[in-house]
Amino acid sequence: MVDKQVGKWTRTGGNNLMTNWLSTSLTFDAVLANNDEMALGAIQALKASGRPMDSVVVAGIDATVDALAAMKAGDFDVTVFQDAVAQGKEAVIAAVKLARGEKLPNRVLIPYQLVTPANMNQFVK
């Protein structure tokens, strides 16, 4: 890791961070963003600077429509899908168990689903 900054969860924030990094001598080969919007902003800045998108891996989280479109275009490499339906289902199951007085684990995890160009069509709706 060569740097870590806050992109304010926005495309503009991701763009501003990447623009600043590109104006320095910082060298990197991957961008890992905590959501797709920041990753998309980073992609905008990378492309505006002329950096070839095949020279950097860009990753985000959420598998948004815009991220999947950028993935289809070859600009976005990986994201993860957070399954809201499964999260909701497990929340209801947990609530029912609690209402019955049953014990629950401290955390109920719903696995993320990795989205890459190889399987992205499963997530396009």
mmCIF file of N, CA and C in Angstrom:
data_model
loop_
_atom_site.group_PDB
_atom_site.id
_atom_site.type_symbol
_atom_site.label_atom_id
_atom_site.label_comp_id
_atom_site.label_asym_id
_atom_site.label_seq_id
_atom_site.Cartn_x
_atom_site.Cartn_y
_atom_site.Cartn_z
ATOM 1 N N MET A 1 0.848 -1.156 0.000
ATOM 2 C CA MET A 1 0.000 0.000 0.000
ATOM 3 C C MET A 1 0.905 1.233 0.000
ATOM 4 N N VAL A 2 0.674 2.095 -0.966
ATOM 5 C CA VAL A 2 1.507 3.295 -1.066
ATOM 6 C C VAL A 2 0.822 4.535 -0.499
ATOM 7 N N ASP A 3 -0.505 4.494 -0.374
ATOM 8 C CA ASP A 3 -1.220 5.612 0.244
ATOM 9 C C ASP A 3 -2.633 5.165 0.591
ATOM 10 N N LYS A 4 -3.222 5.884 1.520
ATOM 11 C CA LYS A 4 -4.585 5.583 1.947
ATOM 12 C C LYS A 4 -5.240 6.913 2.289
ATOM 13 N N GLN A 5 -6.352 7.204 1.626
ATOM 14 C CA GLN A 5 -7.040 8.474 1.825
ATOM 15 C C GLN A 5 -8.543 8.244 1.862
ATOM 16 N N VAL A 6 -9.274 9.245 2.268
ATOM 17 C CA VAL A 6 -10.723 9.191 2.328
ATOM 18 C C VAL A 6 -11.294 9.870 1.088
ATOM 19 N N GLY A 7 -12.100 9.131 0.322
ATOM 20 C CA GLY A 7 -12.714 9.662 -0.898
ATOM 21 C C GLY A 7 -14.145 10.123 -0.698
ATOM 22 N N LYS A 8 -14.593 10.177 0.533
ATOM 23 C CA LYS A 8 -15.919 10.689 0.889
ATOM 24 C C LYS A 8 -17.067 9.956 0.206
ATOM 25 N N TRP A 9 -16.825 8.701 -0.227
ATOM 26 C CA TRP A 9 -17.851 7.832 -0.783
ATOM 27 C C TRP A 9 -18.464 8.385 -2.074
ATOM 28 N N THR A 10 -17.776 9.309 -2.741
ATOM 29 C CA THR A 10 -18.338 9.932 -3.940
ATOM 30 C C THR A 10 -17.408 9.766 -5.131
ATOM 31 N N ARG A 11 -17.985 9.881 -6.302
ATOM 32 C CA ARG A 11 -17.205 9.834 -7.535
ATOM 33 C C ARG A 11 -16.245 11.022 -7.590
ATOM 34 N N THR A 12 -16.745 12.185 -7.182
ATOM 35 C CA THR A 12 -15.904 13.387 -7.165
ATOM 36 C C THR A 12 -14.741 13.211 -6.198
ATOM 37 N N GLY A 13 -15.011 12.630 -5.027
ATOM 38 C CA GLY A 13 -13.941 12.388 -4.064
ATOM 39 C C GLY A 13 -12.881 11.456 -4.608
ATOM 40 N N GLY A 14 -13.298 10.381 -5.270
ATOM 41 C CA GLY A 14 -12.348 9.452 -5.885
ATOM 42 C C GLY A 14 -11.553 10.110 -6.995
ATOM 43 N N ASN A 15 -12.208 10.927 -7.775
ATOM 44 C CA ASN A 15 -11.541 11.646 -8.860
ATOM 45 C C ASN A 15 -10.509 12.613 -8.296
ATOM 46 N N ASN A 16 -10.887 13.374 -7.269
ATOM 47 C CA ASN A 16 -9.962 14.341 -6.680
ATOM 48 C C ASN A 16 -8.735 13.668 -6.086
ATOM 49 N N LEU A 17 -8.944 12.570 -5.361
ATOM 50 C CA LEU A 17 -7.806 11.846 -4.797
ATOM 51 C C LEU A 17 -6.867 11.353 -5.882
ATOM 52 N N MET A 18 -7.443 10.727 -6.906
ATOM 53 C CA MET A 18 -6.598 10.190 -7.970
ATOM 54 C C MET A 18 -5.879 11.304 -8.718
ATOM 55 N N THR A 19 -6.559 12.399 -8.964
ATOM 56 C CA THR A 19 -5.918 13.540 -9.637
ATOM 57 C C THR A 19 -4.720 14.024 -8.820
ATOM 58 N N ASN A 20 -4.898 14.114 -7.504
ATOM 59 C CA ASN A 20 -3.788 14.530 -6.640
ATOM 60 C C ASN A 20 -2.653 13.527 -6.678
ATOM 61 N N TRP A 21 -2.974 12.239 -6.585
ATOM 62 C CA TRP A 21 -1.919 11.230 -6.622
ATOM 63 C C TRP A 21 -1.165 11.255 -7.947
ATOM 64 N N LEU A 22 -1.900 11.444 -9.033
ATOM 65 C CA LEU A 22 -1.252 11.458 -10.350
ATOM 66 C C LEU A 22 -0.342 12.668 -10.527
ATOM 67 N N SER A 23 -0.565 13.712 -9.753
ATOM 68 C CA SER A 23 0.280 14.911 -9.868
ATOM 69 C C SER A 23 1.574 14.783 -9.069
ATOM 70 N N THR A 24 1.723 13.659 -8.347
ATOM 71 C CA THR A 24 2.941 13.412 -7.575
ATOM 72 C C THR A 24 3.756 12.333 -8.276
ATOM 73 N N SER A 25 4.830 11.934 -7.650
ATOM 74 C CA SER A 25 5.655 10.859 -8.227
ATOM 75 C C SER A 25 5.242 9.485 -7.700
ATOM 76 N N LEU A 26 4.083 9.403 -7.079
ATOM 77 C CA LEU A 26 3.581 8.150 -6.526
ATOM 78 C C LEU A 26 3.396 7.115 -7.644
ATOM 79 N N THR A 27 3.948 5.934 -7.445
ATOM 80 C CA THR A 27 3.745 4.863 -8.424
ATOM 81 C C THR A 27 2.879 3.782 -7.792
ATOM 82 N N PHE A 28 1.964 3.254 -8.568
ATOM 83 C CA PHE A 28 1.032 2.245 -8.070
ATOM 84 C C PHE A 28 0.518 1.432 -9.246
ATOM 85 N N ASP A 29 0.014 0.243 -8.945
ATOM 86 C CA ASP A 29 -0.533 -0.603 -10.003
ATOM 87 C C ASP A 29 -1.944 -1.092 -9.687
ATOM 88 N N ALA A 30 -2.533 -0.576 -8.588
ATOM 89 C CA ALA A 30 -3.897 -0.956 -8.239
ATOM 90 C C ALA A 30 -4.563 0.163 -7.445
ATOM 91 N N VAL A 31 -5.869 0.234 -7.599
ATOM 92 C CA VAL A 31 -6.698 1.167 -6.834
ATOM 93 C C VAL A 31 -7.795 0.333 -6.186
ATOM 94 N N LEU A 32 -7.866 0.397 -4.870
ATOM 95 C CA LEU A 32 -8.890 -0.340 -4.138
ATOM 96 C C LEU A 32 -9.782 0.683 -3.447
ATOM 97 N N ALA A 33 -11.042 0.721 -3.853
ATOM 98 C CA ALA A 33 -11.979 1.693 -3.292
ATOM 99 C C ALA A 33 -13.047 0.969 -2.492
ATOM 100 N N ASN A 34 -13.537 1.631 -1.456
ATOM 101 C CA ASN A 34 -14.539 1.028 -0.583
ATOM 102 C C ASN A 34 -15.945 1.113 -1.148
ATOM 103 N N ASN A 35 -16.101 1.691 -2.309
ATOM 104 C CA ASN A 35 -17.358 1.603 -3.053
ATOM 105 C C ASN A 35 -17.072 1.877 -4.524
ATOM 106 N N ASP A 36 -18.019 1.546 -5.369
ATOM 107 C CA ASP A 36 -17.834 1.702 -6.807
ATOM 108 C C ASP A 36 -17.754 3.163 -7.230
ATOM 109 N N GLU A 37 -18.478 4.044 -6.538
ATOM 110 C CA GLU A 37 -18.462 5.458 -6.916
ATOM 111 C C GLU A 37 -17.054 6.041 -6.838
ATOM 112 N N MET A 38 -16.339 5.776 -5.752
ATOM 113 C CA MET A 38 -14.970 6.288 -5.633
ATOM 114 C C MET A 38 -14.064 5.664 -6.693
ATOM 115 N N ALA A 39 -14.254 4.376 -6.964
ATOM 116 C CA ALA A 39 -13.452 3.712 -7.999
ATOM 117 C C ALA A 39 -13.726 4.328 -9.364
ATOM 118 N N LEU A 40 -14.985 4.642 -9.649
ATOM 119 C CA LEU A 40 -15.332 5.265 -10.929
ATOM 120 C C LEU A 40 -14.716 6.649 -11.050
ATOM 121 N N GLY A 41 -14.665 7.393 -9.959
ATOM 122 C CA GLY A 41 -13.991 8.690 -9.978
ATOM 123 C C GLY A 41 -12.511 8.539 -10.262
ATOM 124 N N ALA A 42 -11.895 7.513 -9.658
ATOM 125 C CA ALA A 42 -10.481 7.250 -9.914
ATOM 126 C C ALA A 42 -10.260 6.910 -11.388
ATOM 127 N N ILE A 43 -11.153 6.130 -11.958
ATOM 128 C CA ILE A 43 -11.058 5.782 -13.377
ATOM 129 C C ILE A 43 -11.138 7.040 -14.241
ATOM 130 N N GLN A 44 -12.053 7.947 -13.909
ATOM 131 C CA GLN A 44 -12.162 9.200 -14.680
ATOM 132 C C GLN A 44 -10.838 9.946 -14.677
ATOM 133 N N ALA A 45 -10.222 10.055 -13.501
ATOM 134 C CA ALA A 45 -8.953 10.778 -13.404
ATOM 135 C C ALA A 45 -7.834 10.051 -14.145
ATOM 136 N N LEU A 46 -7.798 8.733 -14.012
ATOM 137 C CA LEU A 46 -6.778 7.950 -14.714
ATOM 138 C C LEU A 46 -6.893 8.138 -16.225
ATOM 139 N N LYS A 47 -8.102 8.054 -16.727
ATOM 140 C CA LYS A 47 -8.310 8.204 -18.165
ATOM 141 C C LYS A 47 -7.982 9.627 -18.624
ATOM 142 N N ALA A 48 -8.364 10.614 -17.821
ATOM 143 C CA ALA A 48 -8.071 12.012 -18.176
ATOM 144 C C ALA A 48 -6.566 12.270 -18.222
ATOM 145 N N SER A 49 -5.816 11.516 -17.420
ATOM 146 C CA SER A 49 -4.360 11.690 -17.403
ATOM 147 C C SER A 49 -3.670 10.943 -18.538
ATOM 148 N N GLY A 50 -4.437 10.102 -19.235
ATOM 149 C CA GLY A 50 -3.854 9.312 -20.317
ATOM 150 C C GLY A 50 -3.269 7.984 -19.865
ATOM 151 N N ARG A 51 -3.450 7.639 -18.637
ATOM 152 C CA ARG A 51 -2.919 6.362 -18.141
ATOM 153 C C ARG A 51 -3.713 5.221 -18.767
ATOM 154 N N PRO A 52 -3.040 4.265 -19.390
ATOM 155 C CA PRO A 52 -3.746 3.116 -19.968
ATOM 156 C C PRO A 52 -4.425 2.301 -18.868
ATOM 157 N N MET A 53 -5.678 1.987 -19.068
ATOM 158 C CA MET A 53 -6.425 1.267 -18.040
ATOM 159 C C MET A 53 -5.929 -0.160 -17.847
ATOM 160 N N ASP A 54 -5.224 -0.707 -18.821
ATOM 161 C CA ASP A 54 -4.680 -2.051 -18.636
ATOM 162 C C ASP A 54 -3.389 -2.039 -17.809
ATOM 163 N N SER A 55 -2.963 -0.847 -17.351
ATOM 164 C CA SER A 55 -1.762 -0.758 -16.518
ATOM 165 C C SER A 55 -2.085 -0.652 -15.036
ATOM 166 N N VAL A 56 -3.377 -0.672 -14.709
ATOM 167 C CA VAL A 56 -3.784 -0.539 -13.314
ATOM 168 C C VAL A 56 -5.032 -1.394 -13.072
ATOM 169 N N VAL A 57 -5.072 -2.050 -11.933
ATOM 170 C CA VAL A 57 -6.247 -2.821 -11.525
ATOM 171 C C VAL A 57 -7.119 -1.895 -10.681
ATOM 172 N N VAL A 58 -8.402 -1.817 -11.026
ATOM 173 C CA VAL A 58 -9.336 -0.984 -10.270
ATOM 174 C C VAL A 58 -10.401 -1.891 -9.658
ATOM 175 N N ALA A 59 -10.571 -1.741 -8.340
ATOM 176 C CA ALA A 59 -11.538 -2.564 -7.614
ATOM 177 C C ALA A 59 -12.453 -1.681 -6.773
ATOM 178 N N GLY A 60 -13.703 -2.094 -6.681
ATOM 179 C CA GLY A 60 -14.674 -1.377 -5.866
ATOM 180 C C GLY A 60 -15.581 -2.356 -5.146
ATOM 181 N N ILE A 61 -16.635 -1.812 -4.579
ATOM 182 C CA ILE A 61 -17.622 -2.625 -3.863
ATOM 183 C C ILE A 61 -19.008 -2.103 -4.209
ATOM 184 N N ASP A 62 -19.915 -2.966 -4.526
ATOM 185 C CA ASP A 62 -21.349 -2.721 -4.708
ATOM 186 C C ASP A 62 -21.907 -3.270 -6.017
ATOM 187 N N ALA A 63 -21.087 -3.495 -7.018
ATOM 188 C CA ALA A 63 -21.558 -3.997 -8.315
ATOM 189 C C ALA A 63 -22.692 -3.128 -8.860
ATOM 190 N N THR A 64 -22.468 -1.812 -8.866
ATOM 191 C CA THR A 64 -23.477 -0.886 -9.371
ATOM 192 C C THR A 64 -23.592 -0.970 -10.884
ATOM 193 N N VAL A 65 -24.667 -0.431 -11.399
ATOM 194 C CA VAL A 65 -24.898 -0.419 -12.848
ATOM 195 C C VAL A 65 -23.748 0.278 -13.564
ATOM 196 N N ASP A 66 -23.323 1.433 -13.045
ATOM 197 C CA ASP A 66 -22.226 2.168 -13.681
ATOM 198 C C ASP A 66 -20.909 1.394 -13.624
ATOM 199 N N ALA A 67 -20.666 0.719 -12.514
ATOM 200 C CA ALA A 67 -19.438 -0.073 -12.396
ATOM 201 C C ALA A 67 -19.447 -1.235 -13.390
ATOM 202 N N LEU A 68 -20.595 -1.882 -13.526
ATOM 203 C CA LEU A 68 -20.685 -2.988 -14.480
ATOM 204 C C LEU A 68 -20.526 -2.495 -15.912
ATOM 205 N N ALA A 69 -21.030 -1.312 -16.206
ATOM 206 C CA ALA A 69 -20.839 -0.733 -17.542
ATOM 207 C C ALA A 69 -19.361 -0.433 -17.776
ATOM 208 N N ALA A 70 -18.679 0.096 -16.759
ATOM 209 C CA ALA A 70 -17.239 0.363 -16.886
ATOM 210 C C ALA A 70 -16.459 -0.938 -17.004
ATOM 211 N N MET A 71 -16.933 -1.987 -16.336
ATOM 212 C CA MET A 71 -16.287 -3.299 -16.444
ATOM 213 C C MET A 71 -16.450 -3.832 -17.869
ATOM 214 N N LYS A 72 -17.633 -3.681 -18.402
ATOM 215 C CA LYS A 72 -17.883 -4.138 -19.771
ATOM 216 C C LYS A 72 -16.987 -3.395 -20.759
ATOM 217 N N ALA A 73 -16.725 -2.114 -20.478
ATOM 218 C CA ALA A 73 -15.866 -1.305 -21.342
ATOM 219 C C ALA A 73 -14.384 -1.614 -21.148
ATOM 220 N N GLY A 74 -14.065 -2.424 -20.135
ATOM 221 C CA GLY A 74 -12.671 -2.804 -19.902
ATOM 222 C C GLY A 74 -11.924 -1.890 -18.950
ATOM 223 N N ASP A 75 -12.645 -0.987 -18.270
ATOM 224 C CA ASP A 75 -11.985 -0.028 -17.386
ATOM 225 C C ASP A 75 -12.003 -0.436 -15.918
ATOM 226 N N PHE A 76 -12.923 -1.266 -15.518
ATOM 227 C CA PHE A 76 -13.134 -1.645 -14.113
ATOM 228 C C PHE A 76 -12.850 -3.135 -14.018
ATOM 229 N N ASP A 77 -12.021 -3.543 -13.076
ATOM 230 C CA ASP A 77 -11.562 -4.930 -13.048
ATOM 231 C C ASP A 77 -12.338 -5.864 -12.122
ATOM 232 N N VAL A 78 -12.721 -5.367 -10.971
ATOM 233 C CA VAL A 78 -13.388 -6.242 -10.011
ATOM 234 C C VAL A 78 -14.211 -5.408 -9.031
ATOM 235 N N THR A 79 -15.354 -5.961 -8.655
ATOM 236 C CA THR A 79 -16.182 -5.372 -7.621
ATOM 237 C C THR A 79 -16.812 -6.525 -6.856
ATOM 238 N N VAL A 80 -17.524 -6.226 -5.810
ATOM 239 C CA VAL A 80 -18.234 -7.272 -5.087
ATOM 240 C C VAL A 80 -19.691 -6.871 -4.933
ATOM 241 N N PHE A 81 -20.545 -7.864 -5.019
ATOM 242 C CA PHE A 81 -21.976 -7.660 -4.873
ATOM 243 C C PHE A 81 -22.351 -7.965 -3.441
ATOM 244 N N GLN A 82 -23.017 -7.017 -2.804
ATOM 245 C CA GLN A 82 -23.565 -7.228 -1.467
ATOM 246 C C GLN A 82 -25.036 -7.575 -1.650
ATOM 247 N N ASP A 83 -25.400 -8.774 -1.299
ATOM 248 C CA ASP A 83 -26.720 -9.310 -1.574
ATOM 249 C C ASP A 83 -27.752 -8.784 -0.579
ATOM 250 N N ALA A 84 -28.447 -7.714 -0.939
ATOM 251 C CA ALA A 84 -29.428 -7.085 -0.052
ATOM 252 C C ALA A 84 -30.584 -8.031 0.274
ATOM 253 N N VAL A 85 -31.003 -8.856 -0.685
ATOM 254 C CA VAL A 85 -32.094 -9.805 -0.436
ATOM 255 C C VAL A 85 -31.664 -10.817 0.629
ATOM 256 N N ALA A 86 -30.483 -11.362 0.489
ATOM 257 C CA ALA A 86 -29.988 -12.324 1.483
ATOM 258 C C ALA A 86 -29.779 -11.650 2.834
ATOM 259 N N GLN A 87 -29.298 -10.418 2.822
ATOM 260 C CA GLN A 87 -29.109 -9.691 4.080
ATOM 261 C C GLN A 87 -30.450 -9.483 4.776
ATOM 262 N N GLY A 88 -31.463 -9.080 4.010
ATOM 263 C CA GLY A 88 -32.796 -8.883 4.574
ATOM 264 C C GLY A 88 -33.378 -10.172 5.118
ATOM 265 N N LYS A 89 -33.220 -11.253 4.368
ATOM 266 C CA LYS A 89 -33.731 -12.561 4.797
ATOM 267 C C LYS A 89 -33.084 -12.991 6.108
ATOM 268 N N GLU A 90 -31.773 -12.870 6.187
ATOM 269 C CA GLU A 90 -31.069 -13.269 7.406
ATOM 270 C C GLU A 90 -31.432 -12.360 8.577
ATOM 271 N N ALA A 91 -31.706 -11.088 8.318
ATOM 272 C CA ALA A 91 -32.124 -10.172 9.387
ATOM 273 C C ALA A 91 -33.477 -10.594 9.957
ATOM 274 N N VAL A 92 -34.404 -10.993 9.084
ATOM 275 C CA VAL A 92 -35.720 -11.448 9.545
ATOM 276 C C VAL A 92 -35.583 -12.752 10.328
ATOM 277 N N ILE A 93 -34.780 -13.666 9.822
ATOM 278 C CA ILE A 93 -34.551 -14.933 10.535
ATOM 279 C C ILE A 93 -33.973 -14.658 11.923
ATOM 280 N N ALA A 94 -32.996 -13.742 11.993
ATOM 281 C CA ALA A 94 -32.385 -13.398 13.277
ATOM 282 C C ALA A 94 -33.411 -12.764 14.211
ATOM 283 N N ALA A 95 -34.243 -11.880 13.683
ATOM 284 C CA ALA A 95 -35.264 -11.223 14.512
ATOM 285 C C ALA A 95 -36.258 -12.235 15.074
ATOM 286 N N VAL A 96 -36.672 -13.183 14.257
ATOM 287 C CA VAL A 96 -37.603 -14.218 14.718
ATOM 288 C C VAL A 96 -36.941 -15.062 15.818
ATOM 289 N N LYS A 97 -35.699 -15.440 15.617
ATOM 290 C CA LYS A 97 -34.995 -16.229 16.636
ATOM 291 C C LYS A 97 -34.886 -15.452 17.938
ATOM 292 N N LEU A 98 -34.560 -14.176 17.844
ATOM 293 C CA LEU A 98 -34.459 -13.356 19.048
ATOM 294 C C LEU A 98 -35.813 -13.243 19.748
ATOM 295 N N ALA A 99 -36.875 -13.069 18.962
ATOM 296 C CA ALA A 99 -38.228 -12.976 19.536
ATOM 297 C C ALA A 99 -38.612 -14.261 20.260
ATOM 298 N N ARG A 100 -38.088 -15.384 19.805
ATOM 299 C CA ARG A 100 -38.357 -16.680 20.439
ATOM 300 C C ARG A 100 -37.419 -16.954 21.621
ATOM 301 N N GLY A 101 -36.489 -16.022 21.835
ATOM 302 C CA GLY A 101 -35.543 -16.204 22.938
ATOM 303 C C GLY A 101 -34.356 -17.082 22.598
ATOM 304 N N GLU A 102 -34.187 -17.388 21.330
ATOM 305 C CA GLU A 102 -33.060 -18.225 20.909
ATOM 306 C C GLU A 102 -31.781 -17.389 20.881
ATOM 307 N N LYS A 103 -30.670 -18.072 21.051
ATOM 308 C CA LYS A 103 -29.372 -17.405 20.991
ATOM 309 C C LYS A 103 -28.907 -17.302 19.544
ATOM 310 N N LEU A 104 -28.179 -16.230 19.277
ATOM 311 C CA LEU A 104 -27.600 -16.004 17.955
ATOM 312 C C LEU A 104 -26.094 -15.820 18.088
ATOM 313 N N PRO A 105 -25.374 -16.104 17.031
ATOM 314 C CA PRO A 105 -23.949 -15.752 17.053
ATOM 315 C C PRO A 105 -23.816 -14.225 17.108
ATOM 316 N N ASN A 106 -22.665 -13.748 17.514
ATOM 317 C CA ASN A 106 -22.441 -12.301 17.586
ATOM 318 C C ASN A 106 -22.621 -11.627 16.230
ATOM 319 N N ARG A 107 -22.250 -12.341 15.169
ATOM 320 C CA ARG A 107 -22.380 -11.786 13.817
ATOM 321 C C ARG A 107 -22.935 -12.847 12.884
ATOM 322 N N VAL A 108 -23.817 -12.420 12.010
ATOM 323 C CA VAL A 108 -24.323 -13.279 10.946
ATOM 324 C C VAL A 108 -23.792 -12.689 9.646
ATOM 325 N N LEU A 109 -22.921 -13.392 8.992
ATOM 326 C CA LEU A 109 -22.275 -12.871 7.789
ATOM 327 C C LEU A 109 -22.949 -13.391 6.527
ATOM 328 N N ILE A 110 -23.161 -12.494 5.600
ATOM 329 C CA ILE A 110 -23.663 -12.845 4.277
ATOM 330 C C ILE A 110 -22.479 -12.674 3.326
ATOM 331 N N PRO A 111 -22.001 -13.736 2.733
ATOM 332 C CA PRO A 111 -20.805 -13.626 1.893
ATOM 333 C C PRO A 111 -21.004 -12.688 0.703
ATOM 334 N N TYR A 112 -19.969 -11.899 0.449
ATOM 335 C CA TYR A 112 -19.944 -11.086 -0.757
ATOM 336 C C TYR A 112 -19.806 -12.012 -1.957
ATOM 337 N N GLN A 113 -20.241 -11.533 -3.099
ATOM 338 C CA GLN A 113 -20.058 -12.297 -4.331
ATOM 339 C C GLN A 113 -19.103 -11.518 -5.221
ATOM 340 N N LEU A 114 -17.985 -12.137 -5.563
ATOM 341 C CA LEU A 114 -16.984 -11.509 -6.408
ATOM 342 C C LEU A 114 -17.541 -11.341 -7.821
ATOM 343 N N VAL A 115 -17.379 -10.144 -8.373
ATOM 344 C CA VAL A 115 -17.852 -9.850 -9.728
ATOM 345 C C VAL A 115 -16.646 -9.460 -10.574
ATOM 346 N N THR A 116 -16.436 -10.195 -11.643
ATOM 347 C CA THR A 116 -15.334 -9.952 -12.576
ATOM 348 C C THR A 116 -15.906 -9.939 -13.997
ATOM 349 N N PRO A 117 -15.095 -9.566 -14.972
ATOM 350 C CA PRO A 117 -15.598 -9.634 -16.354
ATOM 351 C C PRO A 117 -16.107 -11.023 -16.737
ATOM 352 N N ALA A 118 -15.573 -12.057 -16.111
ATOM 353 C CA ALA A 118 -15.980 -13.425 -16.452
ATOM 354 C C ALA A 118 -17.406 -13.753 -16.017
ATOM 355 N N ASN A 119 -17.885 -13.124 -14.932
ATOM 356 C CA ASN A 119 -19.226 -13.462 -14.454
ATOM 357 C C ASN A 119 -20.154 -12.254 -14.336
ATOM 358 N N MET A 120 -19.723 -11.107 -14.815
ATOM 359 C CA MET A 120 -20.502 -9.880 -14.626
ATOM 360 C C MET A 120 -21.918 -9.944 -15.198
ATOM 361 N N ASN A 121 -22.119 -10.720 -16.236
ATOM 362 C CA ASN A 121 -23.458 -10.779 -16.839
ATOM 363 C C ASN A 121 -24.503 -11.347 -15.888
ATOM 364 N N GLN A 122 -24.071 -12.109 -14.883
ATOM 365 C CA GLN A 122 -25.004 -12.636 -13.876
ATOM 366 C C GLN A 122 -25.570 -11.519 -13.002
ATOM 367 N N PHE A 123 -24.890 -10.385 -12.966
ATOM 368 C CA PHE A 123 -25.273 -9.296 -12.063
ATOM 369 C C PHE A 123 -25.906 -8.114 -12.790
ATOM 370 N N VAL A 124 -25.928 -8.154 -14.111
ATOM 371 C CA VAL A 124 -26.568 -7.084 -14.885
ATOM 372 C C VAL A 124 -28.053 -7.345 -14.870
ATOM 373 N N LYS A 125 -28.812 -6.361 -14.412
ATOM 374 C CA LYS A 125 -30.266 -6.534 -14.315
ATOM 375 C C LYS A 125 -30.969 -5.510 -15.162
#
